[in-house]
PDB file of C-alpha atoms and ligand atoms in Angstrom:
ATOM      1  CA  UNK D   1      19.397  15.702  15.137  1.00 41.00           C
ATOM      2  CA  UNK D   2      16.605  14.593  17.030  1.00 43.00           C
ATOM      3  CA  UNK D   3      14.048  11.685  16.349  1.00 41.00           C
ATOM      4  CA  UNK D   4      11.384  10.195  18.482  1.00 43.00           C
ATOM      5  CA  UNK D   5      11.065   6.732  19.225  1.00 49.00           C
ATOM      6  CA  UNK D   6       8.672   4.684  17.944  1.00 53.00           C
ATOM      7  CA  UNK D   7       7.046   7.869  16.281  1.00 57.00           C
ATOM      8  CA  UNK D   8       5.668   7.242  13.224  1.00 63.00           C
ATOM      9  CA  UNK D   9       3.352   9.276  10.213  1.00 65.00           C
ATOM     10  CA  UNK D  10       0.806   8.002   7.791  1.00 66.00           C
ATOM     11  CA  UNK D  11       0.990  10.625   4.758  1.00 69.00           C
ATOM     12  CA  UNK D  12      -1.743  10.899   2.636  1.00 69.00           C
ATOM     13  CA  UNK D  13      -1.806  12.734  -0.408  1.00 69.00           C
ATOM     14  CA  UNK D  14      -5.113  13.574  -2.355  1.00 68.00           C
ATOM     15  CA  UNK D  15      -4.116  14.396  -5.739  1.00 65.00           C
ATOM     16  CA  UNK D  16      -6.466  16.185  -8.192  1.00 66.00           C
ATOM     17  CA  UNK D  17      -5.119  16.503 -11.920  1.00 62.00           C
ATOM     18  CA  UNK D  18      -7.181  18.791 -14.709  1.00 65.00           C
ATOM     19  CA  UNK D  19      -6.678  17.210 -18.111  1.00 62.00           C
ATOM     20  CA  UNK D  20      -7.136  19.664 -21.158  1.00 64.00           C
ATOM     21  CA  UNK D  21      -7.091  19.423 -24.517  1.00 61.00           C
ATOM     22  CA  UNK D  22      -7.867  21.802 -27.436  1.00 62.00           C
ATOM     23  CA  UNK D  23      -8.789  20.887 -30.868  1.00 57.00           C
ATOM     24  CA  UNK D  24     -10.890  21.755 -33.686  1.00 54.00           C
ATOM     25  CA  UNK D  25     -14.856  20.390 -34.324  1.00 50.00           C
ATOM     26  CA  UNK D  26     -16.819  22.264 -37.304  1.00 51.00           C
ATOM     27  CA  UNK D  27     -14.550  25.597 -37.376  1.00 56.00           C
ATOM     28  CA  UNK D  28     -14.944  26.295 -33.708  1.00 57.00           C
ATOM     29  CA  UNK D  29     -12.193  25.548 -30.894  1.00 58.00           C
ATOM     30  CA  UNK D  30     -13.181  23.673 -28.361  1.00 58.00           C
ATOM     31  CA  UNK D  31     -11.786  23.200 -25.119  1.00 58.00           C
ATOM     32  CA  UNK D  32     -11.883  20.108 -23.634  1.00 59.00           C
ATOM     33  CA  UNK D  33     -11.145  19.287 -19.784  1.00 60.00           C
ATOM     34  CA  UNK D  34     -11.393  16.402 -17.468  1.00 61.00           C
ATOM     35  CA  UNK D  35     -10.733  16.389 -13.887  1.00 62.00           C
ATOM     36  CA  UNK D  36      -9.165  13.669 -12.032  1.00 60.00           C
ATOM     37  CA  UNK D  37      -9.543  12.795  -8.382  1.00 60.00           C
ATOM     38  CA  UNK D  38      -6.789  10.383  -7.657  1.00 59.00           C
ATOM     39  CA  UNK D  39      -7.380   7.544  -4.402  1.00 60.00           C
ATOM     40  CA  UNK D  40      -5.427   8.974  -1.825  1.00 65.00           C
ATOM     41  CA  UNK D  41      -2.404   8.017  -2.045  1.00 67.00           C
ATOM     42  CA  UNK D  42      -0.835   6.895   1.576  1.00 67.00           C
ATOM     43  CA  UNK D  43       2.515   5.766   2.586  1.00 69.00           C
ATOM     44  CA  UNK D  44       3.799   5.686   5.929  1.00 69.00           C
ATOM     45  CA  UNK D  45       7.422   6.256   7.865  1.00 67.00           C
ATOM     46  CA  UNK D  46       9.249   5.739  10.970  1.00 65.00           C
ATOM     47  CA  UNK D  47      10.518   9.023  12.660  1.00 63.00           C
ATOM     48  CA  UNK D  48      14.030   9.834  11.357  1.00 66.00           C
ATOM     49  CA  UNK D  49      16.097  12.713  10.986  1.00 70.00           C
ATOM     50  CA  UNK D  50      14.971  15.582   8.189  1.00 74.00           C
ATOM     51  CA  UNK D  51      17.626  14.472   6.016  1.00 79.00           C
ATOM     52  CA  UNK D  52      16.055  10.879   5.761  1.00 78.00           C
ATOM     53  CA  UNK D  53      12.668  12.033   5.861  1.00 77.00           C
ATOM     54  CA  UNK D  54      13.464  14.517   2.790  1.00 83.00           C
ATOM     55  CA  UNK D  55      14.925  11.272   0.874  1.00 84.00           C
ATOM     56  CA  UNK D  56      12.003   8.730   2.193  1.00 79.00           C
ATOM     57  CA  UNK D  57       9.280  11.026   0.754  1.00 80.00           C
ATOM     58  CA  UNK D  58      10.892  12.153  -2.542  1.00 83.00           C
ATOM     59  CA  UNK D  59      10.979   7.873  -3.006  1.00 83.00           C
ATOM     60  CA  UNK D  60       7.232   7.688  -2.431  1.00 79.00           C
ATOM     61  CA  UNK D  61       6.314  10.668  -4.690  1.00 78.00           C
ATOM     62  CA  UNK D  62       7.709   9.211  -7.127  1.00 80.00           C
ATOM     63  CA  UNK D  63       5.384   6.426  -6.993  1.00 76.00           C
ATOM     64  CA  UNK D  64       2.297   8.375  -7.388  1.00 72.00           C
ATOM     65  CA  UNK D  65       1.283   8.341 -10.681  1.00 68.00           C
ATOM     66  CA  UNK D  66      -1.089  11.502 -11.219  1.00 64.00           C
ATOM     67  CA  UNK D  67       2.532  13.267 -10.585  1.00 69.00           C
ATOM     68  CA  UNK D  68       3.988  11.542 -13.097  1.00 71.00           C
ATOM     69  CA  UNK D  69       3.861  14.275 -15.139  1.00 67.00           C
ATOM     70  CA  UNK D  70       5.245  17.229 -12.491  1.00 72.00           C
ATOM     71  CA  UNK D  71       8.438  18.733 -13.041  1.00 78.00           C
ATOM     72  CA  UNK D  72      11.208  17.545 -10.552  1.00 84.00           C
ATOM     73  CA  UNK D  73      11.202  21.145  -9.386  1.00 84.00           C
ATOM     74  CA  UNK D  74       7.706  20.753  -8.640  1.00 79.00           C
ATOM     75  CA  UNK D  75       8.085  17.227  -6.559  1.00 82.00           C
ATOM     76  CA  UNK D  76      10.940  19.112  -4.925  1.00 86.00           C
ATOM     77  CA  UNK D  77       8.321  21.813  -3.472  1.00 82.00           C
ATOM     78  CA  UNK D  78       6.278  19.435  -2.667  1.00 79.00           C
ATOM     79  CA  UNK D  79       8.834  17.403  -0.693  1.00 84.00           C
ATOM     80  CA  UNK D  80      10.417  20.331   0.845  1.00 86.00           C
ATOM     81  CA  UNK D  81       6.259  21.747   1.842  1.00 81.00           C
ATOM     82  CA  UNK D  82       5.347  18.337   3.003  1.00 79.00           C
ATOM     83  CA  UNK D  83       8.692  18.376   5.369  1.00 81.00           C
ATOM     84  CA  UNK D  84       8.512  21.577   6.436  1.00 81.00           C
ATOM     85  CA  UNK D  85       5.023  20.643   7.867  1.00 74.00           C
ATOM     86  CA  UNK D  86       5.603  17.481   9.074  1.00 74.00           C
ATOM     87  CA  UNK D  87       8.944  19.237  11.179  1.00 74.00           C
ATOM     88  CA  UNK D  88       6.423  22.038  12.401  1.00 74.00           C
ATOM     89  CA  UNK D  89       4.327  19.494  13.976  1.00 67.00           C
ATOM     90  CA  UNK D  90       6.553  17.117  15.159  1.00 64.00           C
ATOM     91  CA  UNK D  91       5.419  17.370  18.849  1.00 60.00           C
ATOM     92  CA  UNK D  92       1.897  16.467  17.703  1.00 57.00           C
ATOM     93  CA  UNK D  93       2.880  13.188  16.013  1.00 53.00           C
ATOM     94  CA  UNK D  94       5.177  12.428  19.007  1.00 49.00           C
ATOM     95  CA  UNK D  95       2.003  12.126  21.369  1.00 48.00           C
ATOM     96  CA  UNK D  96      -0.384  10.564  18.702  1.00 47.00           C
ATOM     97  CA  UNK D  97       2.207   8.141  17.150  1.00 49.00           C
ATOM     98  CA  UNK D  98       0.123   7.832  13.760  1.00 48.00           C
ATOM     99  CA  UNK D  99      -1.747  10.593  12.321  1.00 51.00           C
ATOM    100  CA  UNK D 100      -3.123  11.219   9.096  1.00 54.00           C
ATOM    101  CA  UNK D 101      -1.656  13.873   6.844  1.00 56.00           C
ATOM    102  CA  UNK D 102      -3.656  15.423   3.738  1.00 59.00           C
ATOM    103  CA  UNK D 103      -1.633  17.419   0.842  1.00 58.00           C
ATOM    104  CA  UNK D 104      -3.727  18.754  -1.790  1.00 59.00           C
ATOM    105  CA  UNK D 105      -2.145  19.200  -5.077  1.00 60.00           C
ATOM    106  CA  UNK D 106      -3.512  20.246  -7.975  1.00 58.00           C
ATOM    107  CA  UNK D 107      -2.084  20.912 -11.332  1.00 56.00           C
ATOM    108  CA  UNK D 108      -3.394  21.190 -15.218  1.00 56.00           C
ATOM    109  CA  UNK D 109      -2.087  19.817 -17.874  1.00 51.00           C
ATOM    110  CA  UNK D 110      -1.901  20.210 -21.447  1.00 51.00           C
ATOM    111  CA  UNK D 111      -2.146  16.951 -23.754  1.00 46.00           C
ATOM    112  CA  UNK D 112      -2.989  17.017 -27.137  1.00 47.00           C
ATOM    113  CA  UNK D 113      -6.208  15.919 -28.643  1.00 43.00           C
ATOM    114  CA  UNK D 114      -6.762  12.654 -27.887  1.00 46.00           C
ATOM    115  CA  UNK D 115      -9.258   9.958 -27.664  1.00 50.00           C
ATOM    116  CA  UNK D 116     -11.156  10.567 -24.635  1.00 48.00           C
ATOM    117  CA  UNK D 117     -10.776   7.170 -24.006  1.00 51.00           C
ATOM    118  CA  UNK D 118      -7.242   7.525 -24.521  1.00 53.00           C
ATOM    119  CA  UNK D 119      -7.449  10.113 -21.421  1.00 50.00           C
ATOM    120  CA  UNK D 120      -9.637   8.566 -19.113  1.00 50.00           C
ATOM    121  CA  UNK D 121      -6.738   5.231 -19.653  1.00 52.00           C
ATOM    122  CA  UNK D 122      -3.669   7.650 -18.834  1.00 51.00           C
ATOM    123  CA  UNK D 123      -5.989   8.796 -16.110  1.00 50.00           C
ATOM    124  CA  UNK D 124      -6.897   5.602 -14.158  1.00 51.00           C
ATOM    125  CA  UNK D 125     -10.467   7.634 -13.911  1.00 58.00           C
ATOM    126  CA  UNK D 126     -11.774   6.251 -10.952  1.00 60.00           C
ATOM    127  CA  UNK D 127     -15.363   6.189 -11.881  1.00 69.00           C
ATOM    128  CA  UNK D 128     -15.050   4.324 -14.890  1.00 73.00           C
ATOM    129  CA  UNK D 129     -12.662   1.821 -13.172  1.00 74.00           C
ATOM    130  CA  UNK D 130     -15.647   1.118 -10.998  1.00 74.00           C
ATOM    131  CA  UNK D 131     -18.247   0.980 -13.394  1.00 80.00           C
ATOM    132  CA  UNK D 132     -15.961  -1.857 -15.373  1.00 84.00           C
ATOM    133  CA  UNK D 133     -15.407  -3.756 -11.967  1.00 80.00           C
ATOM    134  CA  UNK D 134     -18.886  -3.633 -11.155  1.00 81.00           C
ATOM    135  CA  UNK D 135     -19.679  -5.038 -14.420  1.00 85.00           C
ATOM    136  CA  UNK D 136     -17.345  -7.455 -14.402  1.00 83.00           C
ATOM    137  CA  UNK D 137     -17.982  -8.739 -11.194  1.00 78.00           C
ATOM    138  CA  UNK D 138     -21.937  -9.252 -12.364  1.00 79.00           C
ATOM    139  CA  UNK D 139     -21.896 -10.531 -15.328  1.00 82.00           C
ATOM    140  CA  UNK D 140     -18.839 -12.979 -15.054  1.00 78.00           C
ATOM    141  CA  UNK D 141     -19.841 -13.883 -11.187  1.00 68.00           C
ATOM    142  CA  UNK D 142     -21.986 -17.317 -12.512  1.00 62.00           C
ATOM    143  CA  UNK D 143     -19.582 -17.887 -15.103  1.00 66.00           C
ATOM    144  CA  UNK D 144     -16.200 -18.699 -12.834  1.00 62.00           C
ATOM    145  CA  UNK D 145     -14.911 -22.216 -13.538  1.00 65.00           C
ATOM    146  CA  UNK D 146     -15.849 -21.821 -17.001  1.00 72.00           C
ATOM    147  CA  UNK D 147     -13.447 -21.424 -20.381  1.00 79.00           C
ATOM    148  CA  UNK D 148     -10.867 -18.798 -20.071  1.00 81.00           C
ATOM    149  CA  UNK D 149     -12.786 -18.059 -23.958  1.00 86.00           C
ATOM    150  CA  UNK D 150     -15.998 -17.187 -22.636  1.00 86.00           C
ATOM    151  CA  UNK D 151     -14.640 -15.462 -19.858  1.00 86.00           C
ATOM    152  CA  UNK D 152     -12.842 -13.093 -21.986  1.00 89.00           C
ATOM    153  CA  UNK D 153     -15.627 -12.431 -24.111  1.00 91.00           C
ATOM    154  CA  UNK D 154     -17.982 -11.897 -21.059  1.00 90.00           C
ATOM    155  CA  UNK D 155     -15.445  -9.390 -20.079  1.00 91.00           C
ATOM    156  CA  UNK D 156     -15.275  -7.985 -23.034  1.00 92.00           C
ATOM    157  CA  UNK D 157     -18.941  -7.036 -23.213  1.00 92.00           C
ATOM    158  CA  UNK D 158     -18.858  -5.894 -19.606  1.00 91.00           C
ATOM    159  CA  UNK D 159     -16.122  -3.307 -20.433  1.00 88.00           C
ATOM    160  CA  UNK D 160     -18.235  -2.101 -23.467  1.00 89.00           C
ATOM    161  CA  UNK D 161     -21.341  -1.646 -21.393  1.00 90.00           C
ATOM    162  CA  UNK D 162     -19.353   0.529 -19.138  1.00 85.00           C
ATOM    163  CA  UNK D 163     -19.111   2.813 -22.013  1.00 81.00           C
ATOM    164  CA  UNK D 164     -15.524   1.956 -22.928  1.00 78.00           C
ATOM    165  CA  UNK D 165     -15.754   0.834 -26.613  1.00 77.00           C
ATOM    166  CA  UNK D 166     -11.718   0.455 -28.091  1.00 74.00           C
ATOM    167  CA  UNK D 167      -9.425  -0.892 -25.928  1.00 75.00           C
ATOM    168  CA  UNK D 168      -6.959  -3.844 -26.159  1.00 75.00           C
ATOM    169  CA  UNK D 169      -6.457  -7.423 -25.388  1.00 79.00           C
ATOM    170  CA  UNK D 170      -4.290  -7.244 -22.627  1.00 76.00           C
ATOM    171  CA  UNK D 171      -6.797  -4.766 -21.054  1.00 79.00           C
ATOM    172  CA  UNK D 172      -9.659  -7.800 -20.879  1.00 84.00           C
ATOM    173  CA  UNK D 173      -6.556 -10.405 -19.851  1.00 84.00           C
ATOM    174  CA  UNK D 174      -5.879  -7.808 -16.861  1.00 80.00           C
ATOM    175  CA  UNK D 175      -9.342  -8.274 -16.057  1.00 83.00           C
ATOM    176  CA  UNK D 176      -9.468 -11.703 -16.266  1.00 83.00           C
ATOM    177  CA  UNK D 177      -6.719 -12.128 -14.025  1.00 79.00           C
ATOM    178  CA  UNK D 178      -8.577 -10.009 -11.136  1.00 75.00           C
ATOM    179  CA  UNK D 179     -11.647 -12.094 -12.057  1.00 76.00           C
ATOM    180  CA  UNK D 180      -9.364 -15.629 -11.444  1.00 72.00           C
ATOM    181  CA  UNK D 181      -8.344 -13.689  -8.010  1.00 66.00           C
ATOM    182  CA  UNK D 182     -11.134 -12.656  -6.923  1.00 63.00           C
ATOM    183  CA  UNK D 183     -12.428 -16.795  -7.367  1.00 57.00           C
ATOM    184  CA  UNK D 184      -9.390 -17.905  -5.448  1.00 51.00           C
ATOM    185  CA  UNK D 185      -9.459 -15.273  -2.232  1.00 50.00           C
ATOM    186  CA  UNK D 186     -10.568 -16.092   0.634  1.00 51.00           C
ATOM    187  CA  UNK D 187     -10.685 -19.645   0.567  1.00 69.00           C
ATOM    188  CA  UNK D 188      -8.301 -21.216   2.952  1.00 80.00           C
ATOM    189  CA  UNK D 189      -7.811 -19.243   6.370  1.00 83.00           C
ATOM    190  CA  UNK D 190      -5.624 -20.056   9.002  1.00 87.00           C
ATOM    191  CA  UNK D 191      -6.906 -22.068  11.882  1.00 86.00           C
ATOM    192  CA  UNK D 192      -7.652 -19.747  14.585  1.00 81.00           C
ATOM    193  CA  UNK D 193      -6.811 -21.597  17.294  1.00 83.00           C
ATOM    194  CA  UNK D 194      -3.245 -22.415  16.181  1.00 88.00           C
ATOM    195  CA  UNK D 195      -1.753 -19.490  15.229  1.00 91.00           C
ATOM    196  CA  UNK D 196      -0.921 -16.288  17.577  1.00 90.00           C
ATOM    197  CA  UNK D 197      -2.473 -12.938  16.385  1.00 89.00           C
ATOM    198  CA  UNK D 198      -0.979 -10.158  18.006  1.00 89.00           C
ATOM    199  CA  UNK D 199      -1.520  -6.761  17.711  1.00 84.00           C
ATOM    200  CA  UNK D 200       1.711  -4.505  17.257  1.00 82.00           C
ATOM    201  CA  UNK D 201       3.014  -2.689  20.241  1.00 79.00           C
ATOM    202  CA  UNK D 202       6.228  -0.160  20.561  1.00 72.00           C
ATOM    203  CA  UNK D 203       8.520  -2.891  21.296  1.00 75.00           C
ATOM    204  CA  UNK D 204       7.775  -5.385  18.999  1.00 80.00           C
ATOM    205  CA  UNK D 205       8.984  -3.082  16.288  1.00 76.00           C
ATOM    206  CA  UNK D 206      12.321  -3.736  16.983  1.00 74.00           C
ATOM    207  CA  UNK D 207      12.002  -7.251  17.998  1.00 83.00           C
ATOM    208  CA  UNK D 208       9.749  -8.317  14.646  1.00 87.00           C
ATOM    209  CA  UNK D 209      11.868  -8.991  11.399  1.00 86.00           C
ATOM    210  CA  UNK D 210      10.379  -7.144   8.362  1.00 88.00           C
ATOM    211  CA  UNK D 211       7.333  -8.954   7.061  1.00 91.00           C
ATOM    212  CA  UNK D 212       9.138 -10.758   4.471  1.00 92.00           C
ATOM    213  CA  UNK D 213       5.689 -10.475   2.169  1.00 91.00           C
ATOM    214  CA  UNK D 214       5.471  -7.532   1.628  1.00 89.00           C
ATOM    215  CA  UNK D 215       9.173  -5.968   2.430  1.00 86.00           C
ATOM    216  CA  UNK D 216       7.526  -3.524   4.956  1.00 84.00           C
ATOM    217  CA  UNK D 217       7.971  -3.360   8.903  1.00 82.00           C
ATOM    218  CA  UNK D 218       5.509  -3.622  11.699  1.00 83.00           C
ATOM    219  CA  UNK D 219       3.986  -0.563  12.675  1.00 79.00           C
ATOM    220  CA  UNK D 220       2.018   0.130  15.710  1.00 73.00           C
ATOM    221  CA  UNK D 221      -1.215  -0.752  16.105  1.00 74.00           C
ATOM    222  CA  UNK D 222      -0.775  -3.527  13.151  1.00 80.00           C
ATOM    223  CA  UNK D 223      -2.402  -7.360  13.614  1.00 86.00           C
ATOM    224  CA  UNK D 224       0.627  -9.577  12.926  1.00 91.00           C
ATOM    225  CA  UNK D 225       0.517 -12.925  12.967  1.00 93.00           C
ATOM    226  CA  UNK D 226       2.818 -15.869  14.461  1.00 94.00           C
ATOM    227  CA  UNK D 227       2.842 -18.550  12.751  1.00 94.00           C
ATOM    228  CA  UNK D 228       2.163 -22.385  13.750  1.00 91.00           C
ATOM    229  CA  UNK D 229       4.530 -24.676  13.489  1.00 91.00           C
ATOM    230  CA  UNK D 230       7.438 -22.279  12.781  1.00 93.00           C
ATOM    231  CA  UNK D 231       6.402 -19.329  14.628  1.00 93.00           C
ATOM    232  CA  UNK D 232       7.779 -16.830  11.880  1.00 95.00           C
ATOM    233  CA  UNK D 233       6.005 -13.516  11.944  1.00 95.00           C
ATOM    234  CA  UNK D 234       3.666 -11.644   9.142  1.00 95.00           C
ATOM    235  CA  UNK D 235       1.545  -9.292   8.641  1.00 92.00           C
ATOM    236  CA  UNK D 236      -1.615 -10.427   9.422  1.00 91.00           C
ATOM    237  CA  UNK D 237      -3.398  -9.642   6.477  1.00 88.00           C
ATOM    238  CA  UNK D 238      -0.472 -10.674   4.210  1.00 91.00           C
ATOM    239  CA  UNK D 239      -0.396 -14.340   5.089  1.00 92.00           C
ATOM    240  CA  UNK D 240      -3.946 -14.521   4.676  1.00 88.00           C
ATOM    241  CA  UNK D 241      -3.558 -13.462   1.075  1.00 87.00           C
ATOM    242  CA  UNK D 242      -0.183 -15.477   1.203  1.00 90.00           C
ATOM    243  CA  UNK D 243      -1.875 -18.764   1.984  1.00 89.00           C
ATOM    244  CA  UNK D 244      -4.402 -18.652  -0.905  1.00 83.00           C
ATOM    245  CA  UNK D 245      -1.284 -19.314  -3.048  1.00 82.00           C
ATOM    246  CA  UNK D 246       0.230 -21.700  -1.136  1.00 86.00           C
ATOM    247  CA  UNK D 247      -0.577 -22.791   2.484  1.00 88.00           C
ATOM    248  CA  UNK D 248       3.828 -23.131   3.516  1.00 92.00           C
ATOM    249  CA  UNK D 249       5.377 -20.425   5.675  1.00 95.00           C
ATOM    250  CA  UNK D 250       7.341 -18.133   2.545  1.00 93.00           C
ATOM    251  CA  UNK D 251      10.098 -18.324   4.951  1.00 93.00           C
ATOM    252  CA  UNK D 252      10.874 -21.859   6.110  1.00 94.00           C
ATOM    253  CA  UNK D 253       7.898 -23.806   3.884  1.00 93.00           C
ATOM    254  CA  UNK D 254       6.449 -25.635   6.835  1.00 94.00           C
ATOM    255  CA  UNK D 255       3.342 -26.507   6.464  1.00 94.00           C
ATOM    256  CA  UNK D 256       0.425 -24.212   8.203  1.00 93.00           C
ATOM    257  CA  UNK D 257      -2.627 -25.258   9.662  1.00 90.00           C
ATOM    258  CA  UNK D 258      -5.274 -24.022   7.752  1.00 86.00           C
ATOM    259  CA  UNK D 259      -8.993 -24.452   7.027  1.00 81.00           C
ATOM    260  CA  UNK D 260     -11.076 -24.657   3.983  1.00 75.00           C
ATOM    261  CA  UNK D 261     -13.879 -22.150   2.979  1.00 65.00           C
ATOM    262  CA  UNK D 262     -16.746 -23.176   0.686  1.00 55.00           C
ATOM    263  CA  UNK D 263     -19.005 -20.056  -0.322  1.00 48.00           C
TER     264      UNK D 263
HETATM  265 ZN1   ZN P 301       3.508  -7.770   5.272  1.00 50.85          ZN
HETATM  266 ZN1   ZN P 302       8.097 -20.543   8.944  1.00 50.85          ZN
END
């Protein structure tokens, strides 16, 4: 079997699911449908042999939620499709090292009548995901450092404006808790002239641990980030998230040096 060193593929997969539903309104039957365009989902690889690649991708499919509800036979043919491409143009992806790969999929299915609502939850409807953030981010943005109470019921109302009338509490909680991140990001950085950013090159992926943050490896073309005092080695963009919760090294707890931010 032969791999290629250092190769290494960005899949993308657009998903677009059709939700129908039929039911009965004043003696007629209506049809009801709703289509879904799903954020692309992407996952990324190092070049191994078919076998691997085969297993690798039927792990991330799995993770895609719009084909959640696709038989296995289905997520097979999409596996074995997705393979038989990626084999096909192996020589490209060779040269380029990271290319972006687009699978359309699309697929109806049948639910029974429902609350719209009910749908466009199940759905993770895009739109309506960013009409609520928008809202929340307006009408809660003066309100941060206030009562978790009034920033619940703030939330509340910014859901409902979105046009989203019944939902639960711990819908509004998992807003509040994006609200409380979004108030803590950003704050502390890492002082630029203490640390080493580097950007990832072919050798470095064998000589960098994983990014013990986020459980993935370096890839090329990546901004890592050495570490002062310890030297230890991240993802870039994963110690500056990591630091907003706590400014040690999440392997060896040294302290880093970093600066404060006041918007
Ligand atoms: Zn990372
Ligand atoms: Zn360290």
């Amino acid at each position: 079997m032969e791999t290629v060193t250092y190769a290494q593929f960005m899949v993308m997969v657009q998903v677009d699911v059709v939700y129908k539903s039929e039911h009965e309104w004043n003696g007629k039957k209506l049809t009801r449908s709703l289509l879904v365009s799903g954020d692309n989902d992407c996952f990324r690889f190092s070049c191994f042999p078919t076998q691997v690649i085969k297993d690798v991708l039927a792990v991330e499919i799995e993770r895609i939620l719009p084909l959640a509800k696709l038989t296995s036979e289905d997520k097979t043919s999409i596996v074995l499709g997705l393979v038989d491409r990626l084999m096909k143009q192996r020589r490209t992806w060779s040269e380029q090292k990271w290319i972006p790969y687009k699978v359309r999929v699309e697929k109806t299915v049948m639910v029974p009548p429902v609350d719209m609502e009910a749908m466009l939850e199940e759905a993770k409807d895009q739109n309506l995901l960013e009409s609520i953030g928008t809202n929340v981010a307006k009408m809660v943005g003066s309100l941060l450092g206030k009562s978790d109470d009034l920033l619940m019921e703030t939330i509340r109302d910014a859901i409902r404006e979105a046009g989203l009338t019944q939902f639960p509490d711990s819908y509004t909680e998992s807003w509040l808790t994006w609200v409380q991140r979004q108030d803590n990001c950003s704050r502390l950085f890492l002082q630029p002239n203490r640390h080493k950013f580097v950007k990832v090159l072919g050798p470095d992926m064998d000589l960098f641990d994983t990014c013990c943050i986020c459980q993935e490896d370096f890839y090329l073309g990546e901004y890592a980030t050495v570490t002062s005092p310890c030297s230890h080695v991240f993802h870039s963009s994963c110690i500056a998230d990591w630091i907003n919760k706590s400014p040690k090294c999440p392997l060896c707890c040294a302290q880093l040096e970093v600066y404060t931010w006041y918007d």
